[in-house]
Short mmCIF file of C-alpha atoms in Angstrom, two decimals:
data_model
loop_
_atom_site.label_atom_id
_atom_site.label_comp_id
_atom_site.label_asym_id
_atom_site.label_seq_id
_atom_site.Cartn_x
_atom_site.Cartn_y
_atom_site.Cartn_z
CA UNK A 1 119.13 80.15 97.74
CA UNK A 2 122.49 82.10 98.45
CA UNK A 3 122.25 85.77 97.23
CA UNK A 4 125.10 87.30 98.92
CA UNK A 5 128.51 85.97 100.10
CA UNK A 6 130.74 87.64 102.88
CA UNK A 7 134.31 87.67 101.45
CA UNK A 8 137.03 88.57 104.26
CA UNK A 9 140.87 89.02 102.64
CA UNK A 10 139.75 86.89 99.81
CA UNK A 11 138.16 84.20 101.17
CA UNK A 12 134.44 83.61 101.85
CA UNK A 13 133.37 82.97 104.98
CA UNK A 14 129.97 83.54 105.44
CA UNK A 15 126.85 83.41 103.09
CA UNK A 16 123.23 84.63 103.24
CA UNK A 17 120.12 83.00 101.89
CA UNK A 18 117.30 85.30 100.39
CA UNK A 19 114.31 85.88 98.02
CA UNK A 20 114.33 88.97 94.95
CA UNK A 21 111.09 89.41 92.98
CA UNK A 22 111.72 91.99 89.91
CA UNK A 23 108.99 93.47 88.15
CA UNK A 24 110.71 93.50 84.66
CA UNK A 25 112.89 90.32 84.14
CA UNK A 26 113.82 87.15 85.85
CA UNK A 27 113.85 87.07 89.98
CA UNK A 28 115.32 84.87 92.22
CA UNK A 29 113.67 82.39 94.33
CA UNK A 30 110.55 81.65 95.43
CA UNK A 31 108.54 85.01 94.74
CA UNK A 32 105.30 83.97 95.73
CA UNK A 33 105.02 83.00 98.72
CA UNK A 34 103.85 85.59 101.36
CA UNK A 35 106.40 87.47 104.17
CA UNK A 36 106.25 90.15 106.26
CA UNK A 37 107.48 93.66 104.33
CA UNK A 38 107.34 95.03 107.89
CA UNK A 39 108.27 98.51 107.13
CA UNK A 40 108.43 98.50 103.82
CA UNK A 41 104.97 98.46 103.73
CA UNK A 42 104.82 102.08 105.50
CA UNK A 43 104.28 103.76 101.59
CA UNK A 44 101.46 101.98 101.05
CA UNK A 45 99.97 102.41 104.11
CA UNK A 46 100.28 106.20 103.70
CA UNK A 47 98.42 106.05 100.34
CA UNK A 48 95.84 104.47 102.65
CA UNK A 49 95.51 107.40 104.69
CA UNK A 50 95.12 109.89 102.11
CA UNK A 51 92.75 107.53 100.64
CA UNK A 52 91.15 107.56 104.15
CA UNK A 53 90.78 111.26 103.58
CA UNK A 54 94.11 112.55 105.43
CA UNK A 55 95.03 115.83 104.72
CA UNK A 56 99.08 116.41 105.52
CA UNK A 57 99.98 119.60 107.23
CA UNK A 58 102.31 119.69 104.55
CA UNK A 59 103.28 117.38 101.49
CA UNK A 60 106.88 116.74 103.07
CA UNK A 61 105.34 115.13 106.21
CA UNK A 62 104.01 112.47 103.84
CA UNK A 63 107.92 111.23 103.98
CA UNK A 64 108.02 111.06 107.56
CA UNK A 65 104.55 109.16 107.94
CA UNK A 66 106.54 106.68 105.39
CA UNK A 67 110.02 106.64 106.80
CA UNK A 68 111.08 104.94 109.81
CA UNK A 69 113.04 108.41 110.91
CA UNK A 70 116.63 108.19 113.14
CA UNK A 71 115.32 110.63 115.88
CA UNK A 72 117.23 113.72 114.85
CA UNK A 73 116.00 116.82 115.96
CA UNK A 74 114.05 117.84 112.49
CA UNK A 75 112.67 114.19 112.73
CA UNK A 76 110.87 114.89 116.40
CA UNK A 77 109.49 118.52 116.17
CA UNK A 78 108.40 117.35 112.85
CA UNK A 79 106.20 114.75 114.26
CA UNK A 80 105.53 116.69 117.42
CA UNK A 81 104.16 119.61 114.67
CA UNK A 82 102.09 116.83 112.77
CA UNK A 83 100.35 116.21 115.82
CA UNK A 84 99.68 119.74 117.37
CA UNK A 85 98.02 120.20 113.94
CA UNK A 86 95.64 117.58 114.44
CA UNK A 87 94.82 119.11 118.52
CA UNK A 88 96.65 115.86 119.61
CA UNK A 89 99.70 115.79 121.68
CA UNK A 90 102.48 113.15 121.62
CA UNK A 91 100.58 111.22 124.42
CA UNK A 92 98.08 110.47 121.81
CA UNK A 93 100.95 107.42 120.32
CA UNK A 94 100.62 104.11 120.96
CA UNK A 95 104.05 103.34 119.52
CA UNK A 96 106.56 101.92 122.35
CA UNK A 97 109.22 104.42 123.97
CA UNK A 98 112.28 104.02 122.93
CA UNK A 99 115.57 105.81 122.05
CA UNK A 100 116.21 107.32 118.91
CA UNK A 101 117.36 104.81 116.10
CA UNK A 102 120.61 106.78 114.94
CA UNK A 103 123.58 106.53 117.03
CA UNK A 104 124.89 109.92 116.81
CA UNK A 105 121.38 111.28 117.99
CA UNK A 106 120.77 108.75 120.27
CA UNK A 107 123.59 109.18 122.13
CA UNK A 108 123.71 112.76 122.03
CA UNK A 109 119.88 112.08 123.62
CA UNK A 110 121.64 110.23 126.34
CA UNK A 111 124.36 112.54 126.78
CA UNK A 112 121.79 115.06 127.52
CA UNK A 113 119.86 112.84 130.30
CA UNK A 114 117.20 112.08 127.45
CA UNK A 115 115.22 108.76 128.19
CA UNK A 116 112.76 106.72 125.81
CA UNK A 117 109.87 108.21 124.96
CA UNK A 118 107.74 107.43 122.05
CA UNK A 119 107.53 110.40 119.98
CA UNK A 120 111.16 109.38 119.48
CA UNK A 121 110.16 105.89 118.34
CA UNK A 122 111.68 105.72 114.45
CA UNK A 123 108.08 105.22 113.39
CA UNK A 124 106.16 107.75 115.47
CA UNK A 125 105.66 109.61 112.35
CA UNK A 126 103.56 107.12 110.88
CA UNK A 127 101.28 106.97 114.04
CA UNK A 128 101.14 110.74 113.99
CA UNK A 129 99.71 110.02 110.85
CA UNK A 130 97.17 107.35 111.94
CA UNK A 131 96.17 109.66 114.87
CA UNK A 132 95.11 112.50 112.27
CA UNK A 133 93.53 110.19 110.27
CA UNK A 134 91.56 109.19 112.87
CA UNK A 135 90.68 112.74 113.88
CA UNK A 136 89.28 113.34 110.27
CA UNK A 137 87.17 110.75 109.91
CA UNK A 138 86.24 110.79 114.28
CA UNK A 139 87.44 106.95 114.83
CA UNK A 140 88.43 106.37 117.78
CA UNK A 141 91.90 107.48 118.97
CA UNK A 142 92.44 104.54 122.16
CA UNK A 143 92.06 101.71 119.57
CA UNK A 144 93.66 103.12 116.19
CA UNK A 145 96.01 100.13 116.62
CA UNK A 146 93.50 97.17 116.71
CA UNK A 147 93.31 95.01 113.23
CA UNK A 148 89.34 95.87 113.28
CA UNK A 149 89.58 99.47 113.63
CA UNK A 150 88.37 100.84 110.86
CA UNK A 151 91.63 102.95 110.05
CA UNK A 152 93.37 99.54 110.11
CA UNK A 153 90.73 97.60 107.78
CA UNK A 154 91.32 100.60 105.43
CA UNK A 155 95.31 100.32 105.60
CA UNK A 156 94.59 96.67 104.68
CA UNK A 157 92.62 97.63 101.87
CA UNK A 158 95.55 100.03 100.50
CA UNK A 159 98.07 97.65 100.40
CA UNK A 160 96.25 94.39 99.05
CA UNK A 161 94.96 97.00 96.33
CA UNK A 162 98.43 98.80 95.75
CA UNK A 163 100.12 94.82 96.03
CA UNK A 164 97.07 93.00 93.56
CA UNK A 165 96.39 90.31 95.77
CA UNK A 166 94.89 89.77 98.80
CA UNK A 167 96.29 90.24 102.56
CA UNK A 168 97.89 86.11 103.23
CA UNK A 169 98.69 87.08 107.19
CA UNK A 170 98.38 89.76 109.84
CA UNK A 171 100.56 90.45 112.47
CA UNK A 172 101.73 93.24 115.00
CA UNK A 173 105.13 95.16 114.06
CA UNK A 174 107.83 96.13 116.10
CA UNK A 175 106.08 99.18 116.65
CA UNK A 176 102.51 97.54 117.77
CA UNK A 177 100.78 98.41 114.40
CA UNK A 178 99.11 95.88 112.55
CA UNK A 179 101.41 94.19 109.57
CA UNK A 180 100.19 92.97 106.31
CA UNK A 181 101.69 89.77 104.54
CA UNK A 182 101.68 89.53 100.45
CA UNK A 183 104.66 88.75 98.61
CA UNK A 184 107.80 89.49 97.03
CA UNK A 185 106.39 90.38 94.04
CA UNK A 186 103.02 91.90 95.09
CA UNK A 187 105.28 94.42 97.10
CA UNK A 188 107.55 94.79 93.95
CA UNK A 189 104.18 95.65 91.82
CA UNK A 190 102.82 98.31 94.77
CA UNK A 191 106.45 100.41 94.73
CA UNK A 192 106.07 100.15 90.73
CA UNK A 193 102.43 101.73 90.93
CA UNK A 194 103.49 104.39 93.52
CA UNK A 195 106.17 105.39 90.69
CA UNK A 196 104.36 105.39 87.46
CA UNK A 197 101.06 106.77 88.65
CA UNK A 198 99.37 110.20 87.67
CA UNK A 199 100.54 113.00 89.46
CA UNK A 200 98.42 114.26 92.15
CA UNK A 201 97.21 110.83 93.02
CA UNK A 202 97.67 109.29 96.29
CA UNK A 203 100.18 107.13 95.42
CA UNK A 204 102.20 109.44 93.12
CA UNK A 205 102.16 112.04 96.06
CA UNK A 206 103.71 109.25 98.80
CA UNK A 207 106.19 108.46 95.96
CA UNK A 208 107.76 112.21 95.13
CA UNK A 209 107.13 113.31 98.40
CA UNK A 210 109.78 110.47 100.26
CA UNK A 211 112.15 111.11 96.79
CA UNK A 212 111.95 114.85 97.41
CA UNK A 213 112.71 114.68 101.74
CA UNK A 214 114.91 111.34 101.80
CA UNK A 215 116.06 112.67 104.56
CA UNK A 216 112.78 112.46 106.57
CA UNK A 217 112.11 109.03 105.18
CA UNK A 218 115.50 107.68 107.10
CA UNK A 219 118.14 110.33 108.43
CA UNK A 220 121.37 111.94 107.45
CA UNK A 221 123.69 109.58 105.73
CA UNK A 222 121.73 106.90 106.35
CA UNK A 223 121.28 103.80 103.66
CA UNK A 224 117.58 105.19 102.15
CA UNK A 225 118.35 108.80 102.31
CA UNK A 226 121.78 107.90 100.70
CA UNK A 227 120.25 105.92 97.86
CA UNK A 228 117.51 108.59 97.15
CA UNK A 229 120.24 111.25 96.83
CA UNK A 230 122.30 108.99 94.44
CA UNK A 231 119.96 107.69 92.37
CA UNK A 232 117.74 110.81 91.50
CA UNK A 233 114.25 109.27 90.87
CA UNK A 234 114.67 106.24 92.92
CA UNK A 235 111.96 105.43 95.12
CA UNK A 236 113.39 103.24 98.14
CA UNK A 237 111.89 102.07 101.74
CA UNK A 238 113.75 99.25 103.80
CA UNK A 239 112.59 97.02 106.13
CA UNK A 240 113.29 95.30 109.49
CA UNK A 241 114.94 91.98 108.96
CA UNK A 242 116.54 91.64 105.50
CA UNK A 243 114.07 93.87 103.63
CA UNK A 244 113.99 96.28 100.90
CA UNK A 245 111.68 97.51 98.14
CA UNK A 246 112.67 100.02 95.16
CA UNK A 247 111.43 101.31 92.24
CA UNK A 248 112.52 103.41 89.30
CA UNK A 249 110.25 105.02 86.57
CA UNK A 250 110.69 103.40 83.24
CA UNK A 251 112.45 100.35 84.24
CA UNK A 252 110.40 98.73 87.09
CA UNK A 253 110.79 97.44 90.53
CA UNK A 254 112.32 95.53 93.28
CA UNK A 255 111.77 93.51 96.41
CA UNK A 256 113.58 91.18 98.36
CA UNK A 257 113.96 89.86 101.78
CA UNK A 258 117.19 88.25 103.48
CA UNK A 259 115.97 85.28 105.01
CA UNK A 260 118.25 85.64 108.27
CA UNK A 261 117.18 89.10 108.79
CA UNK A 262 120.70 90.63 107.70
CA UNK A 263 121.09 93.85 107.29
CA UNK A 264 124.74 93.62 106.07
CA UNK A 265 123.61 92.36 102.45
CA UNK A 266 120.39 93.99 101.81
CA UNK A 267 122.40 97.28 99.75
CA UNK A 268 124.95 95.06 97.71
CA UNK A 269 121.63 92.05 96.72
CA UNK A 270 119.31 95.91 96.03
CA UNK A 271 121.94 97.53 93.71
CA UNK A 272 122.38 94.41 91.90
CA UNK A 273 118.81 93.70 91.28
CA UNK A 274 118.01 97.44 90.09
CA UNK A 275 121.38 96.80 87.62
CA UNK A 276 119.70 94.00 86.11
CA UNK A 277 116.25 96.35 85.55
CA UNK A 278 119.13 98.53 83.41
CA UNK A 279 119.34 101.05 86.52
CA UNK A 280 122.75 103.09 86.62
CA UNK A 281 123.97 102.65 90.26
CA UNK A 282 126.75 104.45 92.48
CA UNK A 283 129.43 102.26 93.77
CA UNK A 284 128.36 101.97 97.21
CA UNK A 285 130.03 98.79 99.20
CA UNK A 286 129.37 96.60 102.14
CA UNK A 287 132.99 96.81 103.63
CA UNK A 288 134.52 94.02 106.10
CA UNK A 289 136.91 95.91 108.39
CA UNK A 290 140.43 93.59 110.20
CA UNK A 291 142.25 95.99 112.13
CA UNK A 292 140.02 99.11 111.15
CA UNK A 293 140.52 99.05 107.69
CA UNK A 294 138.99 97.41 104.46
CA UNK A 295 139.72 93.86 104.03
CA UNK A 296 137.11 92.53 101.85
CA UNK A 297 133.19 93.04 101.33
CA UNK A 298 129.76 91.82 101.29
CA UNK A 299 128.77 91.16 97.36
CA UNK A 300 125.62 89.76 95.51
CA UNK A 301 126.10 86.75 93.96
CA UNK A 302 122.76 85.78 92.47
#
């Protein structure tokens, strides 16, 4: 079902096909069915950990163990502090070496002579997390990525808990972690709990600790930190291929997935399903450049 269209000097020339499950109202296609939230499920893992008996150097690292992070400076000694904490060193991550995710640090990383490491990885901070967990409880730190490692089997737990229904498929993510299938709606449900429960819980802490560092959950100017800082309140966490999750307090929550992986209409299909929960929203656009400047835009059209 077409959610967005691609409109270039007035006419529409592309279209993209995609699933919304709201919390509060009507959604839009088939909301049941189980997908990857790849890593939009990082906020409920995190509740796992604290559940798991994590305790966070500090309450702002919580973001970073739930953002995928652009490998800025603040990003890297921030995980690289996370770990030292825990007597663990960044050779301790499992996570794949690569570059940072944000062009402007990654190729002021490559200006420099900087190659791939993992530590720079955009979700090292949520292994950094894993590691410590680990540490805690004495699993073992070789495995923490296997699906029957205990700190995995208790991630799993979190998130069929947080979603209210059980895990449909597992899978490894881009960063080698184990991922956890439920659906639209079930992810919708966990970002509404994270939002509305007590404070001081593990799920309330995840939730105002990403809204109170947006910029450790994503980077500067980019689309979650951006949406964060507009939207006071707003809980937010994208995803790798098409996906996004939100909620707001007092008027519910969203997920949806763009079922060709585009990134280009996952803001304009998210601000148009938290309008319809009665969310206030900025007027941020998709723009289509011809010859460098504005010449139409990427719009919802559910």
């Amino acid at each position: 079902m077409i959610v967005a269209e691609v409109v270039r000097s007035g006419f529409v020339e592309s279209v993209h096909h995609g699933v919304v499950a709201l919390t509060a109202g009507e959604g839009f296609g088939d909301v049941e069915s189980p997908f990857f939230p790849r890593s939009s499920n990082k906020p409920l893992q995190t509740v796992g950990l604290l559940n798991a008996g994590l305790v966070p150097r500090e309450e702002a690292d919580l973001a970073l163990m739930s953002g995928s992070h652009d490998g800025e400076g603040f990003h890297v000694e921030r995980v690289r502090h996370m770990l030292a904490a825990a007597g663990l060193t960044p050779g301790a991550l499992r996570c794949p070496a690569d570059l940072p995710l944000g062009e402007t640090p990654r190729n002021a990383w490559l200006r420099a002579g900087g190659e791939a490491e993992p530590i720079l990885m955009n979700c090292s901070g949520k292994h950094a997390g894993m590691l410590a967990t680990c540490v805690v409880n004495g699993w073992p730190l070789d495995s923490y990525l296997e699906v029957d490692h205990p700190l995995q089997k208790a991630l799993a737990d979190a998130v069929s808990r947080l979603a209210g229904e059980p895990i449909a498929a597992l899978g490894v993510d881009g960063c080698g972690a184990p991922i956890f299938a439920v659906s639209p709606i079930g992810l919708a449900r966990a970002f509404q709990r994270l939002v509305e429960a007590e404070p001081g819980t593990p799920e309330r802490r995840v939730a105002d600790a990403m809204r109170a560092h947006p910029e450790l959950v994503a980077g500067t100017g980019t689309e979650d930190t951006v949406l964060m800082n507009a939207m006071p309140g707003l809980l937010v966490k994208k995803g790798a291929d098409g996906v996004a999750a939100a909620a707001m307090p007092g008027f519910g929550a969203v997920a949806l997935k763009i079922s060709d992986g585009a990134t280009r209409a996952r803001v304009p299909v998210l601000l148009e399903a938290l309008r319809r929960l009665g969310v206030e929203t900025p007027d941020l656009r998709e723009v289509v450049l011809g010859g460098g400047r504005p010449v139409g835009e990427v719009r919802a059209v559910w």
